[in-house]
JSON list of C-alpha atoms in Angstrom, two decimals:
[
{"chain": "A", "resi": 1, "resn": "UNK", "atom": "CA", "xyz": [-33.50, 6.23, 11.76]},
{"chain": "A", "resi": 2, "resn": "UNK", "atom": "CA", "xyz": [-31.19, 4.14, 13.83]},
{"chain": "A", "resi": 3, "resn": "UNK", "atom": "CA", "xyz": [-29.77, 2.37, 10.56]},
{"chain": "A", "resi": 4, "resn": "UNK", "atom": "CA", "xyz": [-29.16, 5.58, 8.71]},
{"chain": "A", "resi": 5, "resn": "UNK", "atom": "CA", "xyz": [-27.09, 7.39, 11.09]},
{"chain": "A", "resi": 6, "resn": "UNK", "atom": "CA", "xyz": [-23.47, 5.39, 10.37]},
{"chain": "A", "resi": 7, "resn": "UNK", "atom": "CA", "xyz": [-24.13, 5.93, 6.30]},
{"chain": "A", "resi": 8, "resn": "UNK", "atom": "CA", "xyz": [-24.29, 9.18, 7.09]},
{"chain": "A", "resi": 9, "resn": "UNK", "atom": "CA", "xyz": [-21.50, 9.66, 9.22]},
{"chain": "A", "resi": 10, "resn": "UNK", "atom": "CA", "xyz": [-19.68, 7.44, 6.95]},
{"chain": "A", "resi": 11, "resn": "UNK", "atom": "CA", "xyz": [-20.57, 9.53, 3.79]},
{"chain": "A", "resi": 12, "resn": "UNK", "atom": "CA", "xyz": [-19.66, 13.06, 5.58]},
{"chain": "A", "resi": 13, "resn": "UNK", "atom": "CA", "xyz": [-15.94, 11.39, 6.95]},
{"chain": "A", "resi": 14, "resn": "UNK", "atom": "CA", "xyz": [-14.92, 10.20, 3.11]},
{"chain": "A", "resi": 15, "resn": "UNK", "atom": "CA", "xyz": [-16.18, 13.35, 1.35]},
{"chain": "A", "resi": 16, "resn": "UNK", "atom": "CA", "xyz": [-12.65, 14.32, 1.23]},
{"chain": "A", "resi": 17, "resn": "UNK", "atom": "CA", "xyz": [-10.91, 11.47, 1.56]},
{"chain": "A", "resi": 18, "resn": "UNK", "atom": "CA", "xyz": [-9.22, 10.48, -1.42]},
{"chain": "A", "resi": 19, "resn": "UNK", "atom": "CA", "xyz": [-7.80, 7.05, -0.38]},
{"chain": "A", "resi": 20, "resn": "UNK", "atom": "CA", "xyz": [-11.36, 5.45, -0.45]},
{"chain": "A", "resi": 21, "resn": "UNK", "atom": "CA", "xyz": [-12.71, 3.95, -3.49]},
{"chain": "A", "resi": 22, "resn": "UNK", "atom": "CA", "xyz": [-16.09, 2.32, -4.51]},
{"chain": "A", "resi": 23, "resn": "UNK", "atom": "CA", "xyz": [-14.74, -1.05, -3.19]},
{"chain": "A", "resi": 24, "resn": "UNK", "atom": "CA", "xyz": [-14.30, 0.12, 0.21]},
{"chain": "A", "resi": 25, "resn": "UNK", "atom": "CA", "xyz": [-18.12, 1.73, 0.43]},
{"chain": "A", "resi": 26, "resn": "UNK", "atom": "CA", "xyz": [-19.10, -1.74, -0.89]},
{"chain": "A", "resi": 27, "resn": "UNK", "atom": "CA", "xyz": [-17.71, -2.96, 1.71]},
{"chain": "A", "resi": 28, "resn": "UNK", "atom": "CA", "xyz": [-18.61, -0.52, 4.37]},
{"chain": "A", "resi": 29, "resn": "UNK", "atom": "CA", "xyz": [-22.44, -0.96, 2.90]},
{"chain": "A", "resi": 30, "resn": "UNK", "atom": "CA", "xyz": [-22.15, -4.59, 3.43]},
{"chain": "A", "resi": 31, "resn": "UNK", "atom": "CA", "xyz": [-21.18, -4.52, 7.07]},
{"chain": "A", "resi": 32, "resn": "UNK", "atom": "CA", "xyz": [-24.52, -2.06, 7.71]},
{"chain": "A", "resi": 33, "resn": "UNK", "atom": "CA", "xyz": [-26.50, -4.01, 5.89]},
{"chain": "A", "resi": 34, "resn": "UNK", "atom": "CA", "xyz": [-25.38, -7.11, 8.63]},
{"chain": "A", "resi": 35, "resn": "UNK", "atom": "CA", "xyz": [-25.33, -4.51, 11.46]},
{"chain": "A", "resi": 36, "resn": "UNK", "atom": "CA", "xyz": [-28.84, -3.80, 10.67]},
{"chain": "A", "resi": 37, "resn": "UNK", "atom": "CA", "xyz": [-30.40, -7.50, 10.31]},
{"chain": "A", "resi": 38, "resn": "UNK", "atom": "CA", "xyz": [-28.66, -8.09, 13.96]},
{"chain": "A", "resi": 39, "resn": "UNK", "atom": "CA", "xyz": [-30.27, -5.76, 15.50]},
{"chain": "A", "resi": 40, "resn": "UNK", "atom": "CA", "xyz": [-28.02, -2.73, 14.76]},
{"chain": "A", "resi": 41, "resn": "UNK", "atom": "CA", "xyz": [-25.67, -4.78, 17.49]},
{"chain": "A", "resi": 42, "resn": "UNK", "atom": "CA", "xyz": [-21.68, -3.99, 17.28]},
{"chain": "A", "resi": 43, "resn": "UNK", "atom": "CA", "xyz": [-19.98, -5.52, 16.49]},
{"chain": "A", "resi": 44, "resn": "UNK", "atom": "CA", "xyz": [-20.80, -7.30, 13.58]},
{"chain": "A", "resi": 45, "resn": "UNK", "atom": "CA", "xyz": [-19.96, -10.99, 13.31]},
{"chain": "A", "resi": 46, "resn": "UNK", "atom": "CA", "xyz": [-19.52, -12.05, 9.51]},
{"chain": "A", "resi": 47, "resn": "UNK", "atom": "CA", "xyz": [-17.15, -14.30, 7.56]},
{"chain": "A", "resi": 48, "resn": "UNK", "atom": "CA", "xyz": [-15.07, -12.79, 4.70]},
{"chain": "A", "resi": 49, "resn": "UNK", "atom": "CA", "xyz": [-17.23, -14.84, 1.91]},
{"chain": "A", "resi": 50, "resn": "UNK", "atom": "CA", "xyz": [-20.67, -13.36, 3.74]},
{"chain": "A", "resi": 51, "resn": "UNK", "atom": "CA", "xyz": [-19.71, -9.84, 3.19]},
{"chain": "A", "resi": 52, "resn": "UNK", "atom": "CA", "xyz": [-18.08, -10.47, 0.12]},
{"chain": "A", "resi": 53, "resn": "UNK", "atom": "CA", "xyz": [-21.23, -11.57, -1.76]},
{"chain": "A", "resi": 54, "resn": "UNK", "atom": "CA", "xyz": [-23.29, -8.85, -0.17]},
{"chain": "A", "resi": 55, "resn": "UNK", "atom": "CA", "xyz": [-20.59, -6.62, -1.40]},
{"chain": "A", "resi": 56, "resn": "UNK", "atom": "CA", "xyz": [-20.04, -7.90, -5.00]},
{"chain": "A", "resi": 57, "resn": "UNK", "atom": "CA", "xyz": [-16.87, -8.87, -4.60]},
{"chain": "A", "resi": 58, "resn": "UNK", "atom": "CA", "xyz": [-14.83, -12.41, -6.19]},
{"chain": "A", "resi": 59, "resn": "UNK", "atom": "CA", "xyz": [-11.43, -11.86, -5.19]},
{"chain": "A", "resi": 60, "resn": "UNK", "atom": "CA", "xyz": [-10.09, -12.40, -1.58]},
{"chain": "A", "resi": 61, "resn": "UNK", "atom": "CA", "xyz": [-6.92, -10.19, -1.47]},
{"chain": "A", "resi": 62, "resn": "UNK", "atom": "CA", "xyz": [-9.37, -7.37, -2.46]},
{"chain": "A", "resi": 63, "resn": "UNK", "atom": "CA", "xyz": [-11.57, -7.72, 0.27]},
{"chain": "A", "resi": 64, "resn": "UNK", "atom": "CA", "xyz": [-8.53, -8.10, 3.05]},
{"chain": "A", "resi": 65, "resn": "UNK", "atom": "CA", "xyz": [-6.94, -4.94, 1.21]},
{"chain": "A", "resi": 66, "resn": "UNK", "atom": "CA", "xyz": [-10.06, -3.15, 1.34]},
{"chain": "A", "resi": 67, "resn": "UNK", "atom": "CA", "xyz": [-11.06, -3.94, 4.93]},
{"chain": "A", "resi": 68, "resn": "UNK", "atom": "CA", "xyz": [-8.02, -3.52, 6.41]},
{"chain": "A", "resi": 69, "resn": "UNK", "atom": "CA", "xyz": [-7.71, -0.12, 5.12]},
{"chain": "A", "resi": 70, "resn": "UNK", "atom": "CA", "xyz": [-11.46, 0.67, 6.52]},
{"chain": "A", "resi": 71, "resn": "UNK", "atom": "CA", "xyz": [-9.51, -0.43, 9.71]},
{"chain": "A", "resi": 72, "resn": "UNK", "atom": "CA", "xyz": [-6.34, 1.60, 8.95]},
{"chain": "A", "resi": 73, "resn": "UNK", "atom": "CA", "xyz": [-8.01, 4.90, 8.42]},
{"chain": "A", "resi": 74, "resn": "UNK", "atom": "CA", "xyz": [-10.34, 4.55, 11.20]},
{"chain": "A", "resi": 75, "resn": "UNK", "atom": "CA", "xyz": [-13.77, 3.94, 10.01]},
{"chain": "A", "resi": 76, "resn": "UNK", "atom": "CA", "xyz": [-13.73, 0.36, 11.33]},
{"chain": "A", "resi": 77, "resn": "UNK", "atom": "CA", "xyz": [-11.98, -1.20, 13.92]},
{"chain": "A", "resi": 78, "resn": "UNK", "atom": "CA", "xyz": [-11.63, -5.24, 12.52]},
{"chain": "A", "resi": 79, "resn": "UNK", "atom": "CA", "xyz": [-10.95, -7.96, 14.53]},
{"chain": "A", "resi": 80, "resn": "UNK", "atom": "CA", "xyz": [-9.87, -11.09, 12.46]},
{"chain": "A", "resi": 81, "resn": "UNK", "atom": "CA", "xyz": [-10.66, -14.48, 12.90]},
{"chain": "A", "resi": 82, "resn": "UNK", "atom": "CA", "xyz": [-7.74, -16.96, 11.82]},
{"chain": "A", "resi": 83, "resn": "UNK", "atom": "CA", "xyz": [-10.10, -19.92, 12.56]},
{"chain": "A", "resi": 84, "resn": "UNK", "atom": "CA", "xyz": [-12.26, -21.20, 9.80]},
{"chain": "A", "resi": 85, "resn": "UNK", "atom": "CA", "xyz": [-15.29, -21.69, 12.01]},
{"chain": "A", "resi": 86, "resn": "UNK", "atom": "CA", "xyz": [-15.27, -18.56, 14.17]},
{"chain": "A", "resi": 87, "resn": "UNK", "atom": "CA", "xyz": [-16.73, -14.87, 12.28]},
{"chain": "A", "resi": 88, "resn": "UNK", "atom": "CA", "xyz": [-14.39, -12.12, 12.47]},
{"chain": "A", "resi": 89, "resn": "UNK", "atom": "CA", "xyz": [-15.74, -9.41, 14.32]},
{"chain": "A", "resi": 90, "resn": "UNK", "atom": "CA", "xyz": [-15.78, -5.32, 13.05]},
{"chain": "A", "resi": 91, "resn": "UNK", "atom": "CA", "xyz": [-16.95, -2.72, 14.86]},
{"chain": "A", "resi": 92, "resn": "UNK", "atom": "CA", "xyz": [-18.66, 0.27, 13.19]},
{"chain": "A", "resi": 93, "resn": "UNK", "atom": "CA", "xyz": [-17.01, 3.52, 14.47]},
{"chain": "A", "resi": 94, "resn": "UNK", "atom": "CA", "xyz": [-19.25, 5.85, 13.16]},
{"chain": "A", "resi": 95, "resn": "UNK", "atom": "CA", "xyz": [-22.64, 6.88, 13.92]},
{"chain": "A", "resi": 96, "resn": "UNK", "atom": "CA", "xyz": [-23.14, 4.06, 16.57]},
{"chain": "A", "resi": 97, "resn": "UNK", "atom": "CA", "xyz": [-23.50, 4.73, 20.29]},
{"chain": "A", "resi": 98, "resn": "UNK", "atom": "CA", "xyz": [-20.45, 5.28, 23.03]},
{"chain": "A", "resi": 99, "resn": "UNK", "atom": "CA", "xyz": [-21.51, 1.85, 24.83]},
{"chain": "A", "resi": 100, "resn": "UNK", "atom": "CA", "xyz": [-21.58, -0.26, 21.36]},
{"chain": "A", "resi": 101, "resn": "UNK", "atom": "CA", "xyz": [-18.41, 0.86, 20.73]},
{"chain": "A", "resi": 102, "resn": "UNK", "atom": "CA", "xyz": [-16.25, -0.33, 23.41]},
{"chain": "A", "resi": 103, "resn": "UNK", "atom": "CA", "xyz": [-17.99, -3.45, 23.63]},
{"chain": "A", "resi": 104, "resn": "UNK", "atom": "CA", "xyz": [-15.04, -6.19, 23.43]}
]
């Protein structure tokens, strides 16, 4: 049950939000399904290309767009990585515990 809780936050928070498209739930499903095989830990630690296969997506400057708005609008809170061999970090917002959260 652990695992289902942020889709379902997630799902109930863009019901009515008009700004996010099937791109950024592609997203947003890739970054649970990485959340979940770590051991539901936040944050999750992924390079761009990881979550862009999981997500079906080719093109770079869709993915930034995409997760930066996730970022923007508050589902996400991303932390970039500007070095090639160190994971950006994002931490899920919603659904997850207080104490995950905060973790820096």
């Amino acid at each position: 049950m652990e695992a289902i809780r942020p889709l379902s936050a997630f799902f109930e928070a863009i019901e009515r939000d008009a700004r996010i498209s099937i791109t950024h739930i592609g997203i947003y499903a890739a970054l649970l399904r990485y959340w979940q095989l770590h051991a539901c830990r936040n944050p999750v630690e992924a390079y761009s290309y990881e979550l862009m296969r999981v997500a079906k997506l080719s093109a770079p400057t869709t993915y930034h767009k995409c997760i930066r708005d996730l970022h923007d609008f508050g589902y996400i809170r991303y932390e970039p990585s500007f070095k090639h061999n160190q994971r950006s970090k994002v931490f899920l917002l919603l659904g997850t515990s207080d104490k995950q959260q905060t973790e820096k």
